[in-house]
Coordinates of C-alpha atoms in Angstrom, one line a residue:
M1 CA 103.2 78.6 122.7
T2 CA 102.1 76.7 125.8
L3 CA 100.4 78.4 128.8
E4 CA 103.6 77.9 130.8
D5 CA 105.6 79.8 128.1
S6 CA 103.4 82.8 128.1
V7 CA 103.2 85.7 130.7
I8 CA 100.2 87.3 129.0
R9 CA 97.4 85.6 127.1
A10 CA 94.3 87.4 125.8
K11 CA 91.4 85.7 123.9
D12 CA 88.6 87.7 122.2
L13 CA 89.4 90.6 124.6
Y14 CA 86.9 93.5 124.3
K15 CA 86.9 96.7 126.3
G16 CA 84.3 99.5 125.5
F17 CA 83.8 102.9 127.0
A18 CA 80.4 104.6 127.1
I19 CA 80.3 107.8 125.1
K20 CA 77.5 110.1 124.1
G21 CA 75.4 108.1 121.6
G22 CA 76.9 104.7 122.2
V23 CA 80.1 102.8 123.1
L24 CA 83.6 103.4 121.9
P25 CA 85.6 100.1 121.6
A26 CA 89.1 100.6 122.9
L27 CA 90.0 96.9 122.4
D28 CA 88.0 95.1 119.8
H29 CA 88.0 91.3 120.3
L30 CA 91.8 91.2 120.5
S31 CA 93.8 87.9 120.9
L32 CA 97.5 87.7 121.7
S33 CA 100.1 85.7 123.6
V34 CA 103.3 87.2 125.1
K35 CA 106.3 84.9 125.7
R36 CA 108.0 84.6 129.1
G37 CA 111.5 86.0 129.6
E38 CA 111.5 88.3 126.5
L39 CA 111.3 92.0 125.6
T40 CA 108.1 92.4 123.7
A41 CA 106.7 95.7 122.2
V42 CA 103.3 96.9 121.2
I43 CA 103.2 99.8 118.7
G44 CA 100.3 101.7 117.2
P45 CA 98.9 105.2 116.5
D46 CA 97.4 107.4 119.0
G47 CA 94.1 105.9 120.3
A48 CA 95.0 102.4 119.2
G49 CA 94.3 101.0 122.6
K50 CA 97.8 100.5 123.9
T51 CA 97.3 102.2 127.3
T52 CA 93.9 100.4 127.8
L53 CA 95.6 97.1 127.2
M54 CA 98.4 97.9 129.7
R55 CA 95.8 98.9 132.4
L56 CA 93.8 95.7 131.8
I57 CA 97.0 93.6 132.1
A58 CA 97.9 95.5 135.3
G59 CA 94.5 94.6 136.8
L60 CA 93.5 98.3 137.1
M61 CA 90.3 97.8 135.1
A62 CA 88.2 94.8 134.0
P63 CA 87.4 93.8 130.4
S64 CA 83.9 94.1 129.0
S65 CA 84.1 90.6 127.6
G66 CA 86.7 88.0 126.6
S67 CA 89.4 86.5 128.7
L68 CA 92.8 87.8 129.9
S69 CA 95.3 85.8 131.9
V70 CA 98.5 87.3 133.4
L71 CA 101.2 85.0 134.9
G72 CA 98.7 82.2 134.5
L73 CA 96.1 84.1 136.7
D74 CA 92.7 85.5 135.8
S75 CA 93.0 89.3 135.4
V76 CA 89.7 89.9 137.2
K77 CA 89.5 87.2 139.8
D78 CA 93.2 87.3 140.7
A79 CA 93.8 91.1 140.1
Q80 CA 95.3 91.6 143.6
E81 CA 97.7 88.7 143.3
I82 CA 98.8 89.8 139.8
Q83 CA 99.5 93.3 141.2
S84 CA 101.7 91.8 143.9
R85 CA 103.8 90.1 141.2
I86 CA 104.1 92.7 138.5
S87 CA 105.6 96.2 138.2
Y88 CA 103.9 98.9 136.1
M89 CA 105.3 102.2 135.0
P90 CA 102.6 104.3 133.4
Q91 CA 103.2 107.3 131.1
K92 CA 102.9 109.7 134.0
F93 CA 104.8 107.9 136.7
G94 CA 104.1 109.3 140.2
L95 CA 107.5 110.6 141.4
Y96 CA 107.4 112.8 144.5
E97 CA 109.3 115.9 143.4
D98 CA 109.8 117.2 146.9
L99 CA 111.4 114.0 148.0
T100 CA 115.0 113.0 147.2
V101 CA 116.1 110.1 144.9
A102 CA 116.7 107.9 148.0
E103 CA 113.4 108.9 149.6
N104 CA 111.4 108.1 146.5
M105 CA 113.0 104.7 146.3
N106 CA 112.3 103.9 150.0
L107 CA 108.7 105.1 149.6
Y108 CA 108.1 102.7 146.7
A109 CA 109.9 99.9 148.6
D110 CA 107.5 100.5 151.5
L111 CA 104.5 100.4 149.2
H112 CA 105.7 97.1 147.7
G113 CA 106.6 95.6 151.0
V114 CA 110.3 95.2 150.3
A115 CA 112.1 94.0 153.5
K116 CA 114.6 96.6 154.9
D117 CA 117.5 94.1 154.8
K118 CA 116.9 93.4 151.1
R119 CA 117.0 97.1 150.1
P120 CA 120.8 98.1 150.3
A121 CA 121.9 95.5 147.7
R122 CA 118.9 96.1 145.4
F123 CA 119.1 99.9 145.6
Q124 CA 122.9 99.8 145.0
K125 CA 122.4 97.7 141.9
L126 CA 119.6 99.9 140.6
L127 CA 121.4 103.2 141.3
E128 CA 124.6 101.9 139.5
M129 CA 122.6 100.7 136.5
M130 CA 120.7 104.0 136.2
G131 CA 123.7 106.2 136.8
L132 CA 122.0 107.8 139.8
E133 CA 124.4 106.8 142.6
R134 CA 125.8 110.4 142.9
F135 CA 122.4 111.9 143.1
T136 CA 120.7 110.0 146.0
G137 CA 120.3 113.3 148.0
R138 CA 118.9 115.4 145.1
F139 CA 115.2 116.2 145.0
A140 CA 113.4 114.4 142.2
G141 CA 112.0 117.8 141.0
K142 CA 115.6 119.0 140.3
L143 CA 116.5 116.1 138.0
S144 CA 116.5 116.3 134.2
G145 CA 113.8 114.5 132.2
G146 CA 116.0 111.6 131.4
M147 CA 117.1 111.2 135.0
K148 CA 113.5 111.4 136.2
Q149 CA 112.6 108.5 133.8
K150 CA 115.5 106.5 135.1
L151 CA 114.4 107.1 138.7
G152 CA 110.9 106.1 137.8
L153 CA 112.2 102.8 136.4
A154 CA 114.3 102.3 139.5
C155 CA 111.3 102.9 141.8
T156 CA 109.3 100.4 139.6
L157 CA 112.0 97.8 140.0
V158 CA 112.7 98.2 143.8
R159 CA 111.4 94.6 143.9
S160 CA 112.2 92.0 141.2
P161 CA 108.9 91.4 139.5
D162 CA 107.7 88.5 137.3
L163 CA 106.5 90.9 134.7
L164 CA 107.4 94.6 134.0
L165 CA 104.9 96.8 132.1
L166 CA 106.2 100.0 130.6
D167 CA 103.8 102.5 128.9
E168 CA 105.9 104.7 126.6
P169 CA 108.7 105.0 129.1
T170 CA 110.9 107.2 126.9
V171 CA 108.5 109.9 125.5
G172 CA 110.2 113.3 125.9
V173 CA 113.6 111.8 126.6
D174 CA 116.7 112.6 124.5
P175 CA 118.5 109.9 122.5
L176 CA 121.4 109.6 124.9
S177 CA 119.0 108.9 127.8
R178 CA 116.9 106.6 125.7
R179 CA 119.9 104.5 124.7
E180 CA 120.9 104.2 128.4
L181 CA 117.3 103.2 129.4
W182 CA 117.2 100.5 126.7
D183 CA 120.6 99.2 127.7
I184 CA 119.3 98.8 131.3
L185 CA 116.1 97.0 130.1
K186 CA 118.2 94.5 128.0
E187 CA 120.5 93.9 130.9
F188 CA 117.5 93.0 133.2
V189 CA 116.2 90.6 130.6
K190 CA 119.6 89.0 130.4
E191 CA 120.5 88.9 134.1
E192 CA 117.1 88.4 135.8
H193 CA 115.2 86.7 132.8
L194 CA 112.7 89.5 133.3
S195 CA 109.6 89.5 131.1
I196 CA 109.0 93.1 129.8
F197 CA 106.0 94.3 127.8
V198 CA 106.5 97.8 126.5
S199 CA 104.5 100.3 124.4
T200 CA 106.6 102.8 122.4
A201 CA 106.2 105.6 119.9
Y202 CA 109.8 105.1 118.7
M203 CA 110.2 102.5 115.9
N204 CA 113.9 102.1 116.5
E205 CA 113.1 101.0 120.1
A206 CA 110.6 98.4 118.8
E207 CA 113.5 97.1 116.6
M208 CA 115.3 96.1 119.8
C209 CA 112.5 93.8 121.0
R210 CA 112.2 90.1 120.3
H211 CA 108.5 90.3 119.3
V212 CA 106.3 93.2 118.2
F213 CA 102.5 93.6 118.1
V214 CA 101.0 96.3 115.8
L215 CA 97.8 97.6 117.2
N216 CA 95.2 99.9 115.6
K217 CA 91.7 100.8 116.7
G218 CA 91.8 98.0 119.3
R219 CA 92.8 95.3 116.8
I220 CA 96.1 93.5 116.1
L221 CA 97.1 94.3 112.5
A222 CA 100.1 92.1 112.6
D223 CA 102.7 90.6 114.9
G224 CA 106.1 89.0 114.6
T225 CA 109.8 89.6 115.0
P226 CA 111.2 93.0 113.8
E227 CA 112.5 91.1 110.7
D228 CA 109.0 89.8 109.9
L229 CA 107.7 93.4 109.9
R230 CA 110.7 94.7 107.9
N231 CA 110.0 92.0 105.3
L232 CA 106.5 93.5 104.6
A233 CA 108.3 96.3 102.8
R234 CA 111.1 94.1 101.2
G235 CA 111.8 95.1 97.6
R236 CA 109.6 98.3 97.8
T237 CA 111.9 100.7 99.7
Y238 CA 114.1 103.3 97.9
R239 CA 116.2 106.3 98.6
V240 CA 116.7 109.4 96.4
M241 CA 118.8 112.5 96.6
P242 CA 117.0 115.8 96.1
E243 CA 118.3 118.2 93.4
A244 CA 121.0 120.6 94.6
G245 CA 119.7 123.3 97.0
M246 CA 116.3 121.6 97.5
P247 CA 115.5 120.7 101.2
T248 CA 114.7 117.0 101.7
R249 CA 111.4 118.0 103.2
I250 CA 110.2 119.5 99.9
L251 CA 110.9 116.4 98.0
Q252 CA 109.3 114.3 100.7
A253 CA 106.2 116.5 100.5
H254 CA 105.9 115.9 96.7
L255 CA 106.3 112.2 97.2
L256 CA 103.7 112.0 100.0
D257 CA 101.3 113.9 97.7
D258 CA 101.6 111.1 95.1
D259 CA 99.3 108.7 96.9
D260 CA 98.9 106.5 93.7
H261 CA 102.5 105.5 93.6
V262 CA 104.0 106.2 97.1
V263 CA 103.0 104.7 100.5
D264 CA 105.3 106.7 102.6
A265 CA 108.3 109.1 102.4
V266 CA 110.7 110.4 105.1
P267 CA 114.0 112.3 105.1
R268 CA 116.8 110.1 106.2
G269 CA 120.6 110.4 106.0
G270 CA 120.5 113.5 103.8
E271 CA 118.2 111.8 101.2
V272 CA 114.5 110.8 101.1
H273 CA 113.6 107.2 101.9
F274 CA 110.3 106.1 100.4
I275 CA 108.1 103.1 99.9
A276 CA 106.6 102.5 96.5
R277 CA 103.2 101.0 96.0
K278 CA 104.8 98.3 93.9
Q279 CA 108.4 97.2 93.3
G280 CA 110.0 98.9 90.3
M281 CA 107.1 101.4 89.9
V282 CA 107.9 104.6 88.1
I283 CA 107.4 107.7 90.3
P284 CA 106.2 110.6 88.1
C285 CA 107.5 113.5 90.3
L286 CA 111.0 111.9 90.3
E287 CA 111.0 111.2 86.6
A288 CA 109.9 114.8 85.8
G289 CA 112.8 116.1 87.9
G290 CA 115.3 113.7 86.5
L291 CA 116.0 112.2 89.9
K292 CA 117.1 108.6 90.1
A293 CA 116.0 106.4 93.1
E294 CA 118.2 103.5 94.4
A295 CA 117.0 100.4 96.3
D296 CA 117.3 100.9 100.1
E297 CA 117.1 98.4 103.1
P298 CA 113.7 98.4 104.8
R299 CA 113.2 99.1 108.5
L300 CA 110.5 98.1 110.9
E301 CA 108.9 101.5 110.5
D302 CA 108.3 100.8 106.8
G303 CA 106.4 97.6 107.6
F304 CA 104.4 99.6 110.3
M305 CA 103.6 102.4 107.8
I306 CA 102.4 99.8 105.2
L307 CA 100.1 98.2 107.7
L308 CA 98.8 101.6 108.9
R309 CA 98.2 103.0 105.5
K310 CA 96.3 99.9 104.5
A311 CA 94.1 100.1 107.6
E312 CA 93.8 103.9 107.4
P313 CA 94.0 104.8 103.7
S314 CA 93.0 108.5 104.2
V315 CA 95.9 110.8 104.7
L316 CA 95.9 114.6 105.2
K317 CA 95.7 115.8 101.6
S318 CA 97.5 119.0 100.7
S319 CA 95.4 121.9 99.4
P320 CA 96.1 123.7 96.1
D321 CA 97.4 126.6 98.1
S322 CA 100.0 124.5 99.8
E323 CA 101.0 122.9 96.5
R324 CA 101.6 126.4 95.1
A325 CA 103.6 127.4 98.2
L326 CA 105.9 124.4 97.8
D327 CA 106.4 125.1 94.1
E328 CA 107.1 128.8 94.7
G329 CA 108.9 128.7 98.0
G330 CA 110.8 126.1 100.1
R331 CA 114.0 128.0 100.7
P332 CA 114.6 130.6 103.5
S333 CA 115.1 134.3 102.5
E334 CA 118.0 136.5 103.5
E335 CA 115.8 138.5 105.9
V336 CA 116.7 137.8 109.5
N337 CA 113.7 137.2 111.8
I338 CA 115.6 136.3 115.0
R339 CA 119.0 137.7 116.1
V340 CA 120.8 136.3 119.2
K341 CA 124.2 137.7 120.3
N342 CA 126.2 136.6 123.3
L343 CA 123.0 135.4 125.1
V344 CA 123.5 134.4 128.8
K345 CA 121.0 133.1 131.3
K346 CA 121.9 132.5 134.9
F347 CA 119.9 131.2 137.8
G348 CA 121.9 132.2 140.8
D349 CA 125.4 130.7 140.4
F350 CA 124.1 128.2 137.8
T351 CA 124.6 129.1 134.1
A352 CA 121.8 127.6 132.0
V353 CA 122.9 129.2 128.7
A354 CA 126.5 130.5 128.2
N355 CA 127.3 133.1 125.6
T356 CA 125.3 131.8 122.7
S357 CA 125.0 133.5 119.3
F358 CA 123.0 132.7 116.1
E359 CA 120.5 134.1 113.6
V360 CA 117.3 132.6 112.1
H361 CA 116.0 133.7 108.7
K362 CA 112.5 134.3 107.4
G363 CA 110.9 131.0 106.2
E364 CA 113.6 128.9 107.9
I365 CA 113.0 125.9 110.0
F366 CA 115.5 126.0 112.9
G367 CA 115.9 123.2 115.4
L368 CA 117.0 123.5 119.1
L369 CA 118.3 120.1 120.1
G370 CA 120.1 118.8 123.2
P371 CA 119.9 116.3 126.0
N372 CA 117.5 116.8 128.9
G373 CA 118.8 119.6 131.0
A374 CA 121.1 121.0 128.2
G375 CA 119.7 124.5 128.3
K376 CA 117.6 124.4 125.1
T377 CA 114.2 124.9 126.9
T378 CA 115.7 128.0 128.6
T379 CA 116.9 129.3 125.3
F380 CA 113.5 128.6 123.8
K381 CA 111.7 130.5 126.6
M382 CA 114.0 133.5 126.1
L383 CA 113.3 133.5 122.4
C384 CA 109.5 133.4 123.1
G385 CA 109.8 136.3 125.5
L386 CA 108.7 134.1 128.4
L387 CA 112.0 134.5 130.3
P388 CA 114.2 137.5 130.5
E389 CA 117.9 137.1 129.5
T390 CA 120.7 137.8 132.1
S391 CA 122.8 139.5 129.4
G392 CA 123.3 139.7 125.7
F393 CA 121.1 140.9 122.8
L394 CA 118.0 139.2 121.5
S395 CA 115.6 140.5 118.8
V396 CA 112.5 138.8 117.4
A397 CA 110.8 140.0 114.2
G398 CA 113.0 143.2 114.4
V399 CA 111.9 144.0 117.9
D400 CA 114.4 144.2 120.8
L401 CA 112.9 141.8 123.5
R402 CA 114.5 143.8 126.3
K403 CA 112.7 147.0 125.2
A404 CA 109.4 145.8 123.7
R405 CA 108.6 142.3 124.9
T406 CA 104.8 142.7 124.4
R407 CA 105.1 144.1 120.8
A408 CA 107.5 141.2 119.9
R409 CA 104.9 138.6 121.2
A410 CA 102.3 139.9 118.7
N411 CA 104.5 138.4 116.0
I412 CA 104.8 135.0 117.7
G413 CA 102.7 131.8 117.7
Y414 CA 103.5 129.2 120.4
V415 CA 102.6 125.6 120.8
A416 CA 103.6 124.2 124.2
Q417 CA 104.8 120.7 124.8
K418 CA 101.7 120.0 126.9
F419 CA 99.1 121.4 124.6
S420 CA 97.8 124.6 126.1
L421 CA 94.2 124.1 125.1
Y422 CA 91.1 124.5 127.3
S423 CA 89.9 120.9 127.6
H424 CA 86.4 121.7 128.8
M425 CA 85.8 123.9 125.7
T426 CA 84.9 122.7 122.2
V427 CA 87.2 123.1 119.2
R428 CA 85.1 126.0 118.0
E429 CA 85.2 127.7 121.5
N430 CA 89.0 127.3 121.7
L431 CA 89.5 128.9 118.3
N432 CA 87.1 131.8 119.2
F433 CA 88.9 132.3 122.5
F434 CA 92.4 132.4 121.0
G435 CA 91.2 134.7 118.2
G436 CA 89.9 137.1 120.8
L437 CA 93.1 136.8 122.9
Y438 CA 95.2 137.9 119.9
G439 CA 92.9 140.9 119.3
L440 CA 91.3 139.9 116.0
A441 CA 88.3 142.0 114.9
P442 CA 85.0 139.9 114.8
A443 CA 84.9 139.7 110.9
K444 CA 88.7 138.9 110.7
K445 CA 88.3 136.3 113.5
K446 CA 85.4 134.5 111.7
E447 CA 87.4 134.5 108.4
R448 CA 90.6 133.1 110.1
I449 CA 88.6 130.4 112.0
R450 CA 87.2 129.2 108.7
E451 CA 90.7 129.2 107.1
V452 CA 92.5 127.3 109.9
V453 CA 89.6 124.8 110.3
K454 CA 90.0 123.9 106.6
E455 CA 93.8 123.9 106.7
F456 CA 94.0 121.6 109.7
H457 CA 91.0 119.4 108.8
L458 CA 89.0 120.1 111.9
E459 CA 85.6 120.4 110.1
N460 CA 84.1 117.2 111.7
R461 CA 85.4 118.0 115.2
L462 CA 84.2 121.6 115.8
D463 CA 81.7 120.7 118.5
M464 CA 83.9 118.1 120.3
K465 CA 85.5 119.1 123.6
A466 CA 89.3 119.6 123.2
G467 CA 89.9 117.2 126.1
D468 CA 88.1 114.4 124.2
L469 CA 90.2 114.8 121.1
P470 CA 92.7 112.1 120.1
G471 CA 96.3 113.3 120.4
G472 CA 96.8 114.0 116.7
Y473 CA 93.7 116.2 116.7
K474 CA 94.8 118.0 119.9
Q475 CA 98.1 118.8 118.1
R476 CA 96.2 120.1 115.0
L477 CA 94.0 122.3 117.2
S478 CA 97.0 123.7 119.1
M479 CA 98.6 124.6 115.7
A480 CA 95.4 126.2 114.5
C481 CA 95.1 128.3 117.7
A482 CA 98.8 129.4 117.5
L483 CA 98.4 130.4 113.9
I484 CA 95.0 132.1 114.0
H485 CA 96.6 135.6 114.1
E486 CA 99.0 134.8 111.2
P487 CA 102.3 135.3 113.2
K488 CA 105.6 135.8 111.5
I489 CA 107.3 133.2 113.8
L490 CA 106.0 129.9 115.2
F491 CA 107.6 128.3 118.2
L492 CA 107.0 124.6 118.7
D493 CA 108.1 122.9 121.9
E494 CA 108.3 119.1 121.3
P495 CA 105.1 119.1 119.3
T496 CA 105.4 115.5 118.1
S497 CA 106.3 114.0 121.5
G498 CA 104.4 110.6 121.9
I499 CA 102.6 110.7 118.5
D500 CA 102.9 107.9 115.9
P501 CA 104.9 108.1 112.7
L502 CA 101.8 108.8 110.5
A503 CA 100.7 111.7 112.6
R504 CA 104.3 113.0 112.5
R505 CA 104.3 112.8 108.7
N506 CA 101.1 114.8 108.5
F507 CA 102.4 117.4 111.0
W508 CA 105.6 118.0 109.1
R509 CA 103.7 118.2 105.8
Q510 CA 101.9 121.2 107.3
I511 CA 105.1 122.7 108.8
T512 CA 106.8 122.4 105.4
T513 CA 103.9 124.4 103.8
L514 CA 104.0 127.1 106.5
A515 CA 107.8 127.6 106.0
A516 CA 107.3 127.7 102.2
R517 CA 104.8 130.5 102.7
G518 CA 107.4 132.5 104.7
T519 CA 106.6 131.6 108.4
T520 CA 109.8 131.1 110.5
I521 CA 109.7 128.0 112.6
I522 CA 111.7 127.4 115.8
I523 CA 111.3 123.8 117.1
T524 CA 112.6 121.6 119.9
T525 CA 112.3 117.9 119.5
H526 CA 113.6 114.6 120.9
F527 CA 113.0 112.8 117.6
M528 CA 116.4 113.4 116.2
E529 CA 115.4 112.3 112.7
E530 CA 113.2 115.4 112.7
A531 CA 116.4 117.5 112.5
E532 CA 116.4 116.3 108.8
Y533 CA 113.4 118.6 108.3
C534 CA 115.4 121.6 109.6
D535 CA 117.3 124.0 107.3
R536 CA 119.7 124.4 110.2
F537 CA 119.8 123.2 113.8
M538 CA 121.9 123.7 116.9
I539 CA 122.9 121.2 119.6
Q540 CA 123.4 122.4 123.2
D541 CA 124.7 120.6 126.3
N542 CA 125.4 122.0 129.7
G543 CA 124.4 125.5 128.4
Q544 CA 127.1 125.4 125.7
L545 CA 126.5 125.5 122.0
L546 CA 128.2 122.3 120.6
A547 CA 127.2 122.4 116.9
I548 CA 125.2 124.5 114.5
G549 CA 124.6 124.2 110.8
S550 CA 122.5 122.4 108.2
P551 CA 122.2 118.6 108.3
S552 CA 124.6 118.3 105.3
E553 CA 127.1 120.7 106.8
I554 CA 127.2 118.8 110.1
R555 CA 127.6 115.5 108.3
R556 CA 130.4 116.9 106.3
K557 CA 132.3 118.1 109.4
L558 CA 131.8 114.8 111.1
K559 CA 132.8 112.9 107.9
E560 CA 129.6 110.9 108.2
P561 CA 127.8 111.5 104.9
R562 CA 124.8 109.2 105.5
A563 CA 124.7 108.8 109.3
D564 CA 121.3 108.8 111.1
M565 CA 120.6 111.9 113.2
D566 CA 120.4 109.8 116.4
D567 CA 124.0 108.7 115.8
I568 CA 125.2 112.2 114.9
F569 CA 123.6 113.7 118.0
I570 CA 125.0 111.0 120.3
K571 CA 128.5 111.4 118.8
I572 CA 128.6 115.2 119.2
V573 CA 127.4 115.1 122.8
D574 CA 129.5 112.1 123.8
E575 CA 132.7 113.7 122.3
A576 CA 132.0 117.1 123.9
R577 CA 131.5 115.4 127.3
K578 CA 134.6 113.4 127.0
K579 CA 136.7 116.4 126.1
G580 CA 135.2 118.5 128.8
E581 CA 136.1 121.6 126.9
R582 CA 134.4 124.1 124.6
N583 CA 133.6 122.5 121.3
P584 CA 135.4 123.9 118.1
W585 CA 131.9 124.2 116.5
K586 CA 131.3 127.2 118.8
D587 CA 133.7 129.3 116.7
S588 CA 131.3 129.2 113.8
A589 CA 128.1 129.7 115.7
G590 CA 127.6 133.4 114.9
A591 CA 125.7 135.0 112.1

């Protein structure tokens, strides 16, 4: 690739950050070249260096050594000129929530020096593409998560840049909004020949790019087309159906534990998709259960997992206790832990949740899914006792929330979307604090701290400040704090948002064990494939319950026996919106 063909070119790029006792390399002598006029992705686990790379390209920091040219310009000497020609949308884009959609766009046009006579045509195009033309007078703070991301992209593109940098632009966004955002990006590449460099936690988004770089610990593990990365797993990917009545997550857990024969395993399409160490290898746990695997087509995520497992061979190993829990449990009991009847929540004239009814059983993993602004967060907060219902009946662990909210909360563990840890306190101090908050006696607290530290593999991080932990470890610590008082019910609000596939596997391995031990799990997620881990899930939109059931039940009703969860979700929401009427699933939403 010639210099004229590339928009980004790095050679032996190194960036280190001073830490106690030395220097932490964020980028470790990295070299890459990004082609002009294409959609290019960088993927990698938490702490791989993706955001540091983005900030260096944007001229917001200088490299420690090596060279970096952007648009043919030196990233240090010509930083100001680079910034005048690129647009950069960081993970936390600075929308002004007390300004309207139109006012935000005008503000960013002022900042970028866009001439007033150029704005009407540009704004009109952006608003139409983003589907925001009807909302120009709405305050940004009143938009749903997906609409905020689209407004952020519109503000980033108020001028037509030579290069667009996007740092995980769809984290926390539902599949419908993600699809719309990526359609918009592809349209800009096609119409304006825009060069886009994007980091993403979603492997199916990387599949849509022309070229993909895999980054880990500041180094490029591999790069190529999505097909090149898929081919790394060619001939080694299989699918297998669990025995009747066995949740796919249980079979997945057994496969993941067989590190000698299996690289990765994940529920998909009602089956378990896995990567064998070698083509045609006999998998002992399948042979023992009389289960037959069939060859399956590889995906980009398979190539990513092979590269990551090779670079990071250590995986969270299950303990003998969790092995026993899987062998003895794995299926919810008949005991009802949560009962919801005709639940309604109104904010003034606005109905956020409309007449919803369902039950959740002990040891069940139950998913709350829906587009941004669908009402699932409101439902979630009412279940946790954080928000009072307008009407209806709601009991948690046998306690009526209307009558004894505090008593009900004693049975609840809660992991918020933005981890509610005390960043200035160490891991040990956080655990001590939450143990005291839940009223554990000193001896019991000491015992439980020892147990959760072992369970979540925090032994080597006890004296590290929570704010300095990598994302995966923050998640583990949040789980440990939420479970320190051994609650009957665990609420998880988008706990895997923005973390890589390997960290998600480890997370779900732990959740599977907790459910097998009898803990009831309520989870919201925007990774729709995670609905495969749920015994049952419900989909809401505009406050209405659209669908409820197990993954297999919902596939049967849709006559889509092997469809991906993203496709199922989009189909249910699309059809309900087109009909504009109450979905027939509602009739079966009760007990």
